[in-house]
PDB file of C-alpha atoms in Angstrom:
ATOM      1  CA  ASP N   1     -21.014  19.733   0.052  1.00 90.00           C
ATOM      2  CA  TYR N   2     -19.141  18.521  -3.015  1.00 88.00           C
ATOM      3  CA  ALA N   3     -17.381  15.739  -1.063  1.00 88.00           C
ATOM      4  CA  ILE N   4     -20.625  14.518   0.538  1.00 91.00           C
ATOM      5  CA  HIS N   5     -22.535  14.486  -2.762  1.00 91.00           C
ATOM      6  CA  TRP N   6     -19.621  12.752  -4.479  1.00 89.00           C
ATOM      7  CA  LEU N   7     -19.319   9.890  -2.012  1.00 86.00           C
ATOM      8  CA  LYS N   8     -23.093   9.330  -1.922  1.00 88.00           C
ATOM      9  CA  ASP N   9     -23.107   8.648  -5.670  1.00 89.00           C
ATOM     10  CA  THR N  10     -22.215   4.958  -5.890  1.00 86.00           C
ATOM     11  CA  GLU N  11     -24.358   4.089  -8.935  1.00 89.00           C
ATOM     12  CA  SER N  12     -23.031   6.206 -11.820  1.00 93.00           C
ATOM     13  CA  LEU N  13     -21.014   4.391 -14.468  1.00 96.00           C
ATOM     14  CA  VAL N  14     -19.124   7.608 -15.265  1.00 97.00           C
ATOM     15  CA  ASP N  15     -17.606   9.553 -12.365  1.00 94.00           C
ATOM     16  CA  PHE N  16     -15.036  12.274 -11.732  1.00 92.00           C
ATOM     17  CA  VAL N  17     -12.885  13.934  -9.077  1.00 90.00           C
ATOM     18  CA  CYS N  18     -12.284  17.640  -9.636  1.00 89.00           C
ATOM     19  CA  TYR N  19     -11.193  19.403  -6.504  1.00 84.00           C
ATOM     20  CA  PHE N  20      -8.501  20.767  -4.190  1.00 86.00           C
ATOM     21  CA  THR N  21      -8.322  17.463  -2.376  1.00 82.00           C
ATOM     22  CA  GLU N  22      -4.975  15.802  -1.486  1.00 82.00           C
ATOM     23  CA  SER N  23      -2.413  17.333   0.865  1.00 79.00           C
ATOM     24  CA  TYR N  24       0.556  14.970   0.383  1.00 74.00           C
ATOM     25  CA  GLY N  25       2.610  17.734  -1.205  1.00 74.00           C
ATOM     26  CA  ASP N  26       2.284  20.039   1.812  1.00 76.00           C
ATOM     27  CA  PRO N  27       4.757  19.494   4.703  1.00 76.00           C
ATOM     28  CA  LEU N  28       2.037  20.666   7.127  1.00 80.00           C
ATOM     29  CA  GLY N  29      -0.519  18.275   5.611  1.00 75.00           C
ATOM     30  CA  MET N  30      -3.081  21.094   5.412  1.00 78.00           C
ATOM     31  CA  LYS N  31      -3.035  22.848   2.067  1.00 80.00           C
ATOM     32  CA  ALA N  32      -4.596  20.723  -0.644  1.00 84.00           C
ATOM     33  CA  SER N  33      -3.523  20.764  -4.281  1.00 86.00           C
ATOM     34  CA  TRP N  34      -5.830  20.490  -7.268  1.00 90.00           C
ATOM     35  CA  GLU N  35      -6.335  17.181  -9.046  1.00 90.00           C
ATOM     36  CA  SER N  36      -8.837  15.683 -11.421  1.00 93.00           C
ATOM     37  CA  ILE N  37      -9.703  12.353 -12.997  1.00 94.00           C
ATOM     38  CA  VAL N  38     -12.607  11.348 -15.218  1.00 96.00           C
ATOM     39  CA  ASN N  39     -13.354   7.626 -15.185  1.00 95.00           C
ATOM     40  CA  PHE N  40     -15.825   4.881 -15.968  1.00 97.00           C
ATOM     41  CA  LYS N  41     -16.519   1.728 -13.966  1.00 96.00           C
ATOM     42  CA  ASP N  42     -14.912  -1.628 -14.844  1.00 95.00           C
ATOM     43  CA  LEU N  43     -17.938  -3.806 -14.108  1.00 94.00           C
ATOM     44  CA  ALA N  44     -16.159  -7.196 -14.109  1.00 89.00           C
ATOM     45  CA  ALA N  45     -13.281  -6.094 -11.887  1.00 89.00           C
ATOM     46  CA  THR N  46     -15.643  -4.234  -9.545  1.00 90.00           C
ATOM     47  CA  GLU N  47     -17.083  -7.598  -8.505  1.00 90.00           C
ATOM     48  CA  ARG N  48     -13.762  -8.093  -6.647  1.00 89.00           C
ATOM     49  CA  THR N  49     -14.065  -4.912  -4.583  1.00 86.00           C
ATOM     50  CA  THR N  50     -17.792  -5.520  -4.034  1.00 88.00           C
ATOM     51  CA  LYS N  51     -16.944  -8.844  -2.340  1.00 91.00           C
ATOM     52  CA  LEU N  52     -14.474  -7.077  -0.074  1.00 90.00           C
ATOM     53  CA  SER N  53     -16.913  -4.266   0.751  1.00 85.00           C
ATOM     54  CA  GLU N  54     -19.718  -6.717   1.500  1.00 89.00           C
ATOM     55  CA  ASN N  55     -17.414  -8.502   3.957  1.00 91.00           C
ATOM     56  CA  ALA N  56     -15.998  -5.300   5.506  1.00 88.00           C
ATOM     57  CA  GLN N  57     -17.488  -6.113   8.922  1.00 90.00           C
ATOM     58  CA  TRP N  58     -15.854  -9.572   8.947  1.00 93.00           C
ATOM     59  CA  PHE N  59     -12.439  -8.050   8.252  1.00 92.00           C
ATOM     60  CA  GLU N  60     -12.947  -5.423  10.963  1.00 90.00           C
ATOM     61  CA  ASP N  61     -14.105  -8.004  13.535  1.00 93.00           C
ATOM     62  CA  HIS N  62     -11.136 -10.307  12.827  1.00 94.00           C
ATOM     63  CA  SER N  63      -8.527  -7.544  12.782  1.00 93.00           C
ATOM     64  CA  PRO N  64      -5.533  -8.037  15.122  1.00 93.00           C
ATOM     65  CA  VAL N  65      -6.013  -4.545  16.624  1.00 91.00           C
ATOM     66  CA  ALA N  66      -7.232  -4.192  20.218  1.00 91.00           C
ATOM     67  CA  PRO N  67     -11.030  -4.735  20.382  1.00 90.00           C
ATOM     68  CA  ALA N  68     -11.542  -1.251  21.841  1.00 88.00           C
ATOM     69  CA  TYR N  69     -10.177   0.272  18.622  1.00 86.00           C
ATOM     70  CA  ARG N  70     -12.281  -1.747  16.179  1.00 87.00           C
ATOM     71  CA  LYS N  71     -15.425  -0.267  14.695  1.00 84.00           C
ATOM     72  CA  ALA N  72     -18.546  -1.965  16.069  1.00 85.00           C
ATOM     73  CA  LYS N  73     -20.306  -1.131  12.820  1.00 84.00           C
ATOM     74  CA  VAL N  74     -18.424  -0.439   9.602  1.00 79.00           C
ATOM     75  CA  LYS N  75     -20.502   1.853   7.421  1.00 65.00           C
ATOM     76  CA  GLY N  76     -20.309   3.646   4.136  1.00 53.00           C
ATOM     77  CA  VAL N  77     -17.339   1.826   2.590  1.00 69.00           C
ATOM     78  CA  SER N  78     -18.088   1.754  -1.132  1.00 78.00           C
ATOM     79  CA  ALA N  79     -15.496   0.609  -3.629  1.00 83.00           C
ATOM     80  CA  LYS N  80     -15.123   0.115  -7.354  1.00 88.00           C
ATOM     81  CA  VAL N  81     -12.514  -0.574 -10.009  1.00 92.00           C
ATOM     82  CA  ILE N  82     -12.275   2.062 -12.729  1.00 94.00           C
ATOM     83  CA  THR N  83     -10.768   2.800 -16.107  1.00 96.00           C
ATOM     84  CA  VAL N  84      -9.441   6.326 -16.064  1.00 96.00           C
ATOM     85  CA  ALA N  85     -10.113   8.395 -19.205  1.00 96.00           C
ATOM     86  CA  MET N  86      -8.616  11.775 -18.220  1.00 96.00           C
ATOM     87  CA  LEU N  87      -5.998  12.945 -15.731  1.00 95.00           C
ATOM     88  CA  GLY N  88      -5.293  16.488 -14.574  1.00 94.00           C
ATOM     89  CA  GLY N  89      -3.423  18.501 -11.958  1.00 91.00           C
ATOM     90  CA  ASP N  90      -1.609  16.389  -9.386  1.00 88.00           C
ATOM     91  CA  CYS N  91      -2.892  13.192 -11.065  1.00 90.00           C
ATOM     92  CA  TYR N  92      -0.813  13.889 -14.176  1.00 90.00           C
ATOM     93  CA  PRO N  93       1.564  12.709 -15.554  1.00 87.00           C
ATOM     94  CA  SER N  94       2.486  10.482 -12.587  1.00 84.00           C
ATOM     95  CA  THR N  95      -0.828   9.050 -11.523  1.00 88.00           C
ATOM     96  CA  PRO N  96      -2.196   7.373  -8.388  1.00 87.00           C
ATOM     97  CA  ILE N  97      -3.222   3.714  -8.684  1.00 84.00           C
ATOM     98  CA  GLY N  98      -5.940   3.983  -6.041  1.00 83.00           C
ATOM     99  CA  ILE N  99      -7.866   6.772  -4.346  1.00 83.00           C
ATOM    100  CA  ASN N 100      -9.787   6.870  -1.083  1.00 81.00           C
ATOM    101  CA  LEU N 101     -11.704  10.089  -0.434  1.00 83.00           C
ATOM    102  CA  PRO N 102     -12.821  12.352   1.140  1.00 83.00           C
ATOM    103  CA  ASN N 103      -9.902  13.204   3.426  1.00 78.00           C
ATOM    104  CA  ALA N 104     -11.905  15.154   6.024  1.00 80.00           C
ATOM    105  CA  ASP N 105     -12.233  12.913   9.092  1.00 76.00           C
ATOM    106  CA  TRP N 106     -15.595  14.387  10.130  1.00 84.00           C
ATOM    107  CA  ILE N 107     -17.098  13.561   6.711  1.00 86.00           C
ATOM    108  CA  ARG N 108     -15.651  10.029   6.818  1.00 79.00           C
ATOM    109  CA  LYS N 109     -17.121   9.483  10.270  1.00 78.00           C
ATOM    110  CA  GLU N 110     -20.584  10.814   9.424  1.00 85.00           C
ATOM    111  CA  TYR N 111     -20.963   9.711   5.794  1.00 86.00           C
ATOM    112  CA  GLY N 112     -18.246   7.135   5.048  1.00 81.00           C
ATOM    113  CA  SER N 113     -15.722   7.060   2.235  1.00 82.00           C
ATOM    114  CA  LYS N 114     -15.422   6.024  -1.397  1.00 83.00           C
ATOM    115  CA  SER N 115     -12.576   3.992  -2.865  1.00 82.00           C
ATOM    116  CA  VAL N 116     -11.438   3.482  -6.425  1.00 85.00           C
ATOM    117  CA  THR N 117      -8.735   1.207  -7.845  1.00 85.00           C
ATOM    118  CA  ILE N 118      -7.468   2.404 -11.231  1.00 91.00           C
ATOM    119  CA  ASP N 119      -7.074  -0.773 -13.254  1.00 93.00           C
ATOM    120  CA  ASN N 120      -5.910   0.525 -16.625  1.00 93.00           C
ATOM    121  CA  ILE N 121      -3.014   2.360 -14.928  1.00 92.00           C
ATOM    122  CA  THR N 122      -1.884  -0.701 -12.934  1.00 89.00           C
ATOM    123  CA  TYR N 123      -2.253  -2.805 -16.088  1.00 91.00           C
ATOM    124  CA  ALA N 124      -0.080  -0.348 -18.043  1.00 90.00           C
ATOM    125  CA  TYR N 125       2.571  -0.313 -15.310  1.00 86.00           C
ATOM    126  CA  ASP N 126       2.557  -4.119 -15.221  1.00 87.00           C
ATOM    127  CA  MET N 127       2.896  -4.445 -19.001  1.00 88.00           C
ATOM    128  CA  ALA N 128       5.660  -1.824 -19.127  1.00 84.00           C
ATOM    129  CA  ALA N 129       7.619  -3.650 -16.413  1.00 84.00           C
ATOM    130  CA  HIS N 130       7.715  -7.025 -18.210  1.00 84.00           C
ATOM    131  CA  GLY N 131      11.139  -7.855 -19.540  1.00 85.00           C
ATOM    132  CA  ASN N 132      12.888  -4.778 -18.141  1.00 89.00           C
ATOM    133  CA  GLY N 133      15.353  -6.943 -16.169  1.00 93.00           C
ATOM    134  CA  PHE N 134      14.257  -5.674 -12.733  1.00 94.00           C
ATOM    135  CA  ASN N 135      13.308  -9.053 -11.225  1.00 94.00           C
ATOM    136  CA  GLU N 136      16.407 -10.754 -12.579  1.00 95.00           C
ATOM    137  CA  GLU N 137      18.578  -8.049 -11.005  1.00 97.00           C
ATOM    138  CA  PHE N 138      16.920  -7.672  -7.602  1.00 97.00           C
ATOM    139  CA  VAL N 139      15.047 -10.921  -6.803  1.00 98.00           C
ATOM    140  CA  LEU N 140      17.464 -13.613  -5.632  1.00 97.00           C
ATOM    141  CA  ARG N 141      15.325 -16.772  -5.701  1.00 97.00           C
ATOM    142  CA  ALA N 142      13.810 -18.266  -8.855  1.00 97.00           C
ATOM    143  CA  GLU N 143      10.681 -19.353  -6.912  1.00 97.00           C
ATOM    144  CA  ASP N 144      10.018 -15.727  -5.876  1.00 97.00           C
ATOM    145  CA  ARG N 145      10.513 -14.506  -9.439  1.00 96.00           C
ATOM    146  CA  GLU N 146       8.125 -17.148 -10.749  1.00 97.00           C
ATOM    147  CA  ARG N 147       5.442 -16.264  -8.157  1.00 97.00           C
ATOM    148  CA  MET N 148       5.826 -12.547  -8.906  1.00 95.00           C
ATOM    149  CA  GLU N 149       5.493 -13.229 -12.630  1.00 93.00           C
ATOM    150  CA  ARG N 150       2.318 -15.290 -12.117  1.00 95.00           C
ATOM    151  CA  TYR N 151       0.628 -13.427  -9.299  1.00 96.00           C
ATOM    152  CA  GLY N 152       2.344 -10.031  -8.952  1.00 94.00           C
ATOM    153  CA  LYS N 153      -0.424  -8.029 -10.665  1.00 92.00           C
ATOM    154  CA  LEU N 154      -3.198  -9.783  -8.710  1.00 93.00           C
ATOM    155  CA  ALA N 155      -1.281  -9.295  -5.441  1.00 95.00           C
ATOM    156  CA  ASP N 156      -0.784  -5.592  -6.185  1.00 91.00           C
ATOM    157  CA  ASP N 157      -4.441  -5.113  -7.166  1.00 89.00           C
ATOM    158  CA  LEU N 158      -5.756  -6.870  -4.068  1.00 91.00           C
ATOM    159  CA  HIS N 159      -3.335  -5.051  -1.787  1.00 92.00           C
ATOM    160  CA  THR N 160      -4.562  -1.761  -3.265  1.00 85.00           C
ATOM    161  CA  ASP N 161      -8.210  -2.866  -2.871  1.00 84.00           C
ATOM    162  CA  LEU N 162      -7.677  -3.944   0.740  1.00 88.00           C
ATOM    163  CA  HIS N 163      -5.708  -0.766   1.502  1.00 84.00           C
ATOM    164  CA  GLU N 164      -8.240   1.585  -0.072  1.00 74.00           C
ATOM    165  CA  CYS N 165     -11.663   0.057   0.553  1.00 72.00           C
ATOM    166  CA  LEU N 166     -11.079  -1.689   3.887  1.00 79.00           C
ATOM    167  CA  GLY N 167      -7.869  -0.286   5.398  1.00 76.00           C
ATOM    168  CA  HIS N 168      -8.907   3.358   5.220  1.00 67.00           C
ATOM    169  CA  GLY N 169     -12.374   2.554   6.497  1.00 63.00           C
ATOM    170  CA  SER N 170     -11.188   0.411   9.412  1.00 63.00           C
ATOM    171  CA  GLY N 171     -10.372   1.238  13.006  1.00 61.00           C
ATOM    172  CA  GLN N 172     -11.510   4.007  15.295  1.00 57.00           C
ATOM    173  CA  LEU N 173     -10.207   7.548  14.782  1.00 49.00           C
ATOM    174  CA  ALA N 174      -7.934   9.014  12.140  1.00 46.00           C
ATOM    175  CA  PRO N 175      -7.067   6.701   9.242  1.00 46.00           C
ATOM    176  CA  GLY N 176      -3.457   6.870   8.071  1.00 55.00           C
ATOM    177  CA  VAL N 177      -1.300   5.586   5.258  1.00 56.00           C
ATOM    178  CA  THR N 178       0.836   3.178   7.323  1.00 65.00           C
ATOM    179  CA  ARG N 179      -2.165   1.603   9.011  1.00 83.00           C
ATOM    180  CA  ALA N 180      -4.140   1.095   5.806  1.00 85.00           C
ATOM    181  CA  ASP N 181      -1.132  -0.555   4.143  1.00 90.00           C
ATOM    182  CA  LEU N 182      -0.631  -2.884   7.129  1.00 93.00           C
ATOM    183  CA  PHE N 183      -4.320  -3.793   7.019  1.00 92.00           C
ATOM    184  CA  GLY N 184      -3.937  -4.701   3.344  1.00 93.00           C
ATOM    185  CA  LEU N 185      -0.754  -6.715   3.893  1.00 96.00           C
ATOM    186  CA  TYR N 186      -2.193  -8.618   6.858  1.00 96.00           C
ATOM    187  CA  TYR N 187      -5.354  -9.655   5.024  1.00 96.00           C
ATOM    188  CA  LEU N 188      -3.594 -10.416   1.733  1.00 96.00           C
ATOM    189  CA  GLY N 189      -2.319 -13.539   3.540  1.00 97.00           C
ATOM    190  CA  ASP N 190      -5.677 -14.550   5.025  1.00 97.00           C
ATOM    191  CA  PRO N 191      -7.362 -17.830   3.936  1.00 97.00           C
ATOM    192  CA  LYS N 192     -10.615 -15.799   3.817  1.00 97.00           C
ATOM    193  CA  LEU N 193      -9.478 -14.411   0.424  1.00 96.00           C
ATOM    194  CA  VAL N 194      -9.237 -17.967  -0.927  1.00 97.00           C
ATOM    195  CA  GLU N 195     -12.670 -18.736   0.559  1.00 97.00           C
ATOM    196  CA  LEU N 196     -14.151 -15.654  -1.158  1.00 96.00           C
ATOM    197  CA  GLY N 197     -12.638 -16.775  -4.488  1.00 95.00           C
ATOM    198  CA  LEU N 198     -10.474 -13.642  -4.745  1.00 95.00           C
ATOM    199  CA  ILE N 199      -7.180 -15.555  -4.919  1.00 95.00           C
ATOM    200  CA  PRO N 200      -6.409 -19.143  -6.059  1.00 96.00           C
ATOM    201  CA  SER N 201      -3.902 -19.748  -3.224  1.00 97.00           C
ATOM    202  CA  LEU N 202      -1.747 -17.965  -0.653  1.00 97.00           C
ATOM    203  CA  ASP N 203       1.046 -17.911  -3.253  1.00 98.00           C
ATOM    204  CA  VAL N 204      -0.488 -14.572  -4.249  1.00 98.00           C
ATOM    205  CA  ALA N 205       0.329 -13.218  -0.761  1.00 98.00           C
ATOM    206  CA  LYS N 206       3.865 -14.623  -0.984  1.00 98.00           C
ATOM    207  CA  ALA N 207       4.396 -12.763  -4.274  1.00 98.00           C
ATOM    208  CA  GLY N 208       3.028  -9.552  -2.734  1.00 97.00           C
ATOM    209  CA  TYR N 209       5.044  -9.868   0.483  1.00 98.00           C
ATOM    210  CA  ALA N 210       8.342 -10.555  -1.303  1.00 98.00           C
ATOM    211  CA  LYS N 211       7.856  -7.551  -3.575  1.00 97.00           C
ATOM    212  CA  TYR N 212       6.748  -5.227  -0.760  1.00 97.00           C
ATOM    213  CA  ILE N 213       9.745  -6.008   1.474  1.00 98.00           C
ATOM    214  CA  LEU N 214      12.181  -5.706  -1.430  1.00 98.00           C
ATOM    215  CA  ASN N 215      10.702  -2.331  -2.381  1.00 97.00           C
ATOM    216  CA  GLY N 216      10.492  -1.000   1.179  1.00 97.00           C
ATOM    217  CA  MET N 217      14.036  -1.968   2.157  1.00 98.00           C
ATOM    218  CA  MET N 218      15.850  -1.491  -1.123  1.00 98.00           C
ATOM    219  CA  THR N 219      14.509  -0.714  -4.564  1.00 96.00           C
ATOM    220  CA  GLN N 220      12.460   2.421  -3.793  1.00 96.00           C
ATOM    221  CA  LEU N 221      15.793   4.017  -2.796  1.00 96.00           C
ATOM    222  CA  ALA N 222      16.488   4.385  -6.531  1.00 95.00           C
ATOM    223  CA  ARG N 223      14.050   7.330  -6.481  1.00 93.00           C
ATOM    224  CA  ILE N 224      16.049   9.269  -3.887  1.00 95.00           C
ATOM    225  CA  GLU N 225      18.974  11.540  -4.725  1.00 94.00           C
ATOM    226  CA  PRO N 226      22.354  10.635  -3.167  1.00 94.00           C
ATOM    227  CA  GLY N 227      22.756  12.052   0.343  1.00 94.00           C
ATOM    228  CA  LYS N 228      19.026  12.659   0.828  1.00 95.00           C
ATOM    229  CA  ASN N 229      16.702  11.020   3.344  1.00 95.00           C
ATOM    230  CA  VAL N 230      13.248   9.540   2.678  1.00 95.00           C
ATOM    231  CA  GLU N 231      10.670  12.363   2.701  1.00 91.00           C
ATOM    232  CA  GLU N 232       7.569  11.255   0.727  1.00 89.00           C
ATOM    233  CA  SER N 233       4.890   9.797   3.003  1.00 87.00           C
ATOM    234  CA  HIS N 234       4.112   6.604   1.037  1.00 90.00           C
ATOM    235  CA  MET N 235       7.841   5.802   0.743  1.00 95.00           C
ATOM    236  CA  ARG N 236       8.327   6.388   4.472  1.00 95.00           C
ATOM    237  CA  ASN N 237       5.385   4.102   5.122  1.00 95.00           C
ATOM    238  CA  ARG N 238       6.886   1.238   3.088  1.00 97.00           C
ATOM    239  CA  LYS N 239      10.337   1.673   4.644  1.00 98.00           C
ATOM    240  CA  LEU N 240       8.874   1.816   8.160  1.00 97.00           C
ATOM    241  CA  ILE N 241       6.911  -1.418   7.727  1.00 97.00           C
ATOM    242  CA  ALA N 242       9.745  -3.333   6.025  1.00 98.00           C
ATOM    243  CA  GLU N 243      12.491  -2.198   8.424  1.00 98.00           C
ATOM    244  CA  TRP N 244      10.379  -2.744  11.555  1.00 98.00           C
ATOM    245  CA  CYS N 245       9.483  -6.290  10.465  1.00 98.00           C
ATOM    246  CA  TYR N 246      13.119  -6.978   9.518  1.00 98.00           C
ATOM    247  CA  GLU N 247      14.346  -5.976  12.973  1.00 98.00           C
ATOM    248  CA  ARG N 248      11.564  -7.744  14.903  1.00 98.00           C
ATOM    249  CA  GLY N 249      12.065 -10.942  12.926  1.00 98.00           C
ATOM    250  CA  LYS N 250      15.873 -10.855  12.921  1.00 98.00           C
ATOM    251  CA  ALA N 251      16.350 -13.666  15.482  1.00 97.00           C
ATOM    252  CA  ASP N 252      14.251 -16.037  13.348  1.00 98.00           C
ATOM    253  CA  LYS N 253      15.638 -14.722  10.039  1.00 98.00           C
ATOM    254  CA  VAL N 254      12.085 -13.950   8.873  1.00 98.00           C
ATOM    255  CA  ILE N 255      13.612 -11.421   6.442  1.00 98.00           C
ATOM    256  CA  GLU N 256      17.263 -11.671   5.504  1.00 98.00           C
ATOM    257  CA  LEU N 257      19.640  -9.355   3.697  1.00 97.00           C
ATOM    258  CA  VAL N 258      21.694 -11.812   1.640  1.00 98.00           C
ATOM    259  CA  LYS N 259      24.975 -10.921  -0.091  1.00 97.00           C
ATOM    260  CA  GLU N 260      25.762 -12.835  -3.253  1.00 97.00           C
ATOM    261  CA  ASN N 261      28.439 -11.956  -5.837  1.00 96.00           C
ATOM    262  CA  GLY N 262      28.839  -8.548  -4.203  1.00 96.00           C
ATOM    263  CA  LYS N 263      25.112  -7.766  -4.505  1.00 98.00           C
ATOM    264  CA  THR N 264      22.557  -7.351  -1.714  1.00 98.00           C
ATOM    265  CA  TYR N 265      19.141  -9.064  -1.816  1.00 98.00           C
ATOM    266  CA  ALA N 266      16.188  -8.726   0.575  1.00 98.00           C
ATOM    267  CA  VAL N 267      14.718 -12.228   0.978  1.00 98.00           C
ATOM    268  CA  VAL N 268      11.617 -13.344   2.899  1.00 98.00           C
ATOM    269  CA  ASN N 269      12.306 -16.746   4.515  1.00 98.00           C
ATOM    270  CA  ASP N 270       9.120 -17.185   6.554  1.00 98.00           C
ATOM    271  CA  PHE N 271       5.925 -15.748   5.062  1.00 98.00           C
ATOM    272  CA  GLY N 272       3.724 -16.939   7.957  1.00 98.00           C
ATOM    273  CA  LYS N 273       5.854 -15.213  10.589  1.00 98.00           C
ATOM    274  CA  LEU N 274       6.019 -12.100   8.418  1.00 98.00           C
ATOM    275  CA  ARG N 275       2.216 -11.974   8.354  1.00 98.00           C
ATOM    276  CA  ASP N 276       2.221 -12.259  12.172  1.00 98.00           C
ATOM    277  CA  LEU N 277       4.629  -9.313  12.325  1.00 98.00           C
ATOM    278  CA  PHE N 278       2.335  -7.262  10.055  1.00 97.00           C
ATOM    279  CA  GLY N 279      -0.479  -8.044  12.520  1.00 96.00           C
ATOM    280  CA  GLN N 280       1.602  -7.024  15.546  1.00 97.00           C
ATOM    281  CA  MET N 281       2.593  -3.771  13.883  1.00 96.00           C
ATOM    282  CA  LEU N 282      -0.996  -3.064  12.812  1.00 94.00           C
ATOM    283  CA  ARG N 283      -2.089  -3.494  16.438  1.00 94.00           C
ATOM    284  CA  GLU N 284       0.571  -1.047  17.675  1.00 95.00           C
ATOM    285  CA  VAL N 285       0.039   1.560  14.923  1.00 93.00           C
ATOM    286  CA  GLN N 286      -3.735   1.480  15.542  1.00 91.00           C
ATOM    287  CA  ARG N 287      -3.065   1.976  19.268  1.00 93.00           C
ATOM    288  CA  ILE N 288      -0.834   4.982  18.490  1.00 92.00           C
ATOM    289  CA  LYS N 289      -3.527   6.457  16.209  1.00 88.00           C
ATOM    290  CA  SER N 290      -6.413   5.803  18.575  1.00 88.00           C
ATOM    291  CA  GLU N 291      -4.667   7.116  21.679  1.00 90.00           C
ATOM    292  CA  GLY N 292      -2.987  10.020  19.890  1.00 89.00           C
ATOM    293  CA  ASP N 293       0.385   8.775  21.207  1.00 92.00           C
ATOM    294  CA  TYR N 294       2.448  11.345  19.318  1.00 93.00           C
ATOM    295  CA  GLU N 295       5.796  10.468  20.922  1.00 96.00           C
ATOM    296  CA  ALA N 296       5.506   6.745  20.097  1.00 95.00           C
ATOM    297  CA  GLY N 297       4.517   7.583  16.507  1.00 94.00           C
ATOM    298  CA  LYS N 298       7.389  10.032  16.137  1.00 95.00           C
ATOM    299  CA  ALA N 299       9.885   7.485  17.527  1.00 96.00           C
ATOM    300  CA  LEU N 300       8.690   4.808  15.081  1.00 95.00           C
ATOM    301  CA  VAL N 301       9.016   7.108  12.064  1.00 95.00           C
ATOM    302  CA  GLU N 302      12.402   8.526  13.058  1.00 95.00           C
ATOM    303  CA  GLN N 303      13.881   5.116  13.846  1.00 97.00           C
ATOM    304  CA  TYR N 304      12.703   3.173  10.799  1.00 97.00           C
ATOM    305  CA  ALA N 305      11.293   5.415   8.070  1.00 96.00           C
ATOM    306  CA  VAL N 306      13.683   8.278   7.356  1.00 96.00           C
ATOM    307  CA  THR N 307      17.424   7.614   7.324  1.00 96.00           C
ATOM    308  CA  VAL N 308      19.101   5.837   4.426  1.00 96.00           C
ATOM    309  CA  ASP N 309      22.207   3.609   4.552  1.00 96.00           C
ATOM    310  CA  PRO N 310      24.504   5.430   2.069  1.00 97.00           C
ATOM    311  CA  GLU N 311      26.323   2.265   0.926  1.00 97.00           C
ATOM    312  CA  LEU N 312      23.104   0.349   0.196  1.00 97.00           C
ATOM    313  CA  HIS N 313      21.637   3.480  -1.414  1.00 98.00           C
ATOM    314  CA  LYS N 314      24.571   3.775  -3.821  1.00 97.00           C
ATOM    315  CA  GLU N 315      24.435   0.054  -4.651  1.00 98.00           C
ATOM    316  CA  VAL N 316      20.694   0.147  -5.402  1.00 97.00           C
ATOM    317  CA  ARG N 317      21.013   3.230  -7.609  1.00 96.00           C
ATOM    318  CA  ASP N 318      23.978   1.787  -9.535  1.00 97.00           C
ATOM    319  CA  ARG N 319      22.165  -1.510 -10.175  1.00 97.00           C
ATOM    320  CA  TYR N 320      18.830   0.141 -10.962  1.00 95.00           C
ATOM    321  CA  TYR N 321      20.078   2.744 -13.430  1.00 94.00           C
ATOM    322  CA  ALA N 322      22.250   0.155 -15.204  1.00 96.00           C
ATOM    323  CA  LEU N 323      18.924  -1.389 -16.326  1.00 95.00           C
ATOM    324  CA  ASP N 324      18.020   1.894 -18.054  1.00 92.00           C
ATOM    325  CA  ILE N 325      14.546   2.135 -16.481  1.00 86.00           C
ATOM    326  CA  GLU N 326      13.022   5.171 -14.841  1.00 78.00           C
ATOM    327  CA  PRO N 327      11.916   5.136 -11.168  1.00 72.00           C
ATOM    328  CA  TYR N 328       8.562   6.747 -12.036  1.00 68.00           C
ATOM    329  CA  GLY N 329       6.098   6.063 -14.828  1.00 67.00           C
ATOM    330  CA  GLY N 330       3.598   8.488 -16.276  1.00 62.00           C
TER     331      GLY N 330
END
């Protein structure tokens, strides 16, 4: 009852989540932990998510997934950008940057879902990251650094918007983290975003793609203790997407691991082909979800998302911690 009432309220300027709601912390994905946020709507920034929501059917119809697995009618996808005023439970001190609820598939199917992008948190993260030496250490090419500096925040915000308010609402059957992220990545590079006035050029996508691949293949490893594998679902998702695209694009050097002065760099050489790979993977992951192909899903995760190269892991940690920055912000 709470979840249904909550997602039906799309008008209030002040809103809250206060519930046993997310199950990321449970290995079985069943037992939810308590979290709470109190927030108010950012009216100017919400115009961005409103444009996406209003065009949700266009994005669904033009998705690279098999037509049988697209929704004929996308309904109930509401989205807004918020300023968070209070955090509690699992939202504190390390906070989400976007939320899409409710989690119950039957409620999503019957009533839809509600998405929020938390702008003051992403703004704080962005401000805190300026001048910390991360890009100089891990981004090989000056042109990538310059694009990330100019468009990194916009790329991150739009990827979160696309992930939360369109990705989670798209496709037939159970929505999942990997699929929503792929949906966001695929459409971040679509000329439709320029047409809608959401981005000035596809340089925004290039900034987002370069950062995503770097994070998925390398820099998120700084969060993992030596000798451990990747366990957290969002980290597995990023590693799976980056590693799968790296392998599939290897012949064309779409993504390249470059060694320079004894340091490894993950470099995107062909952004157009990378977007095509995101589309191919989205099609396959949606097929796995829609058909309940457990074995194919398991094989994908075990091959690409879990195991860590110990040499690269050590190198990333050594370089990261030499910058004296923490892997998590709160």
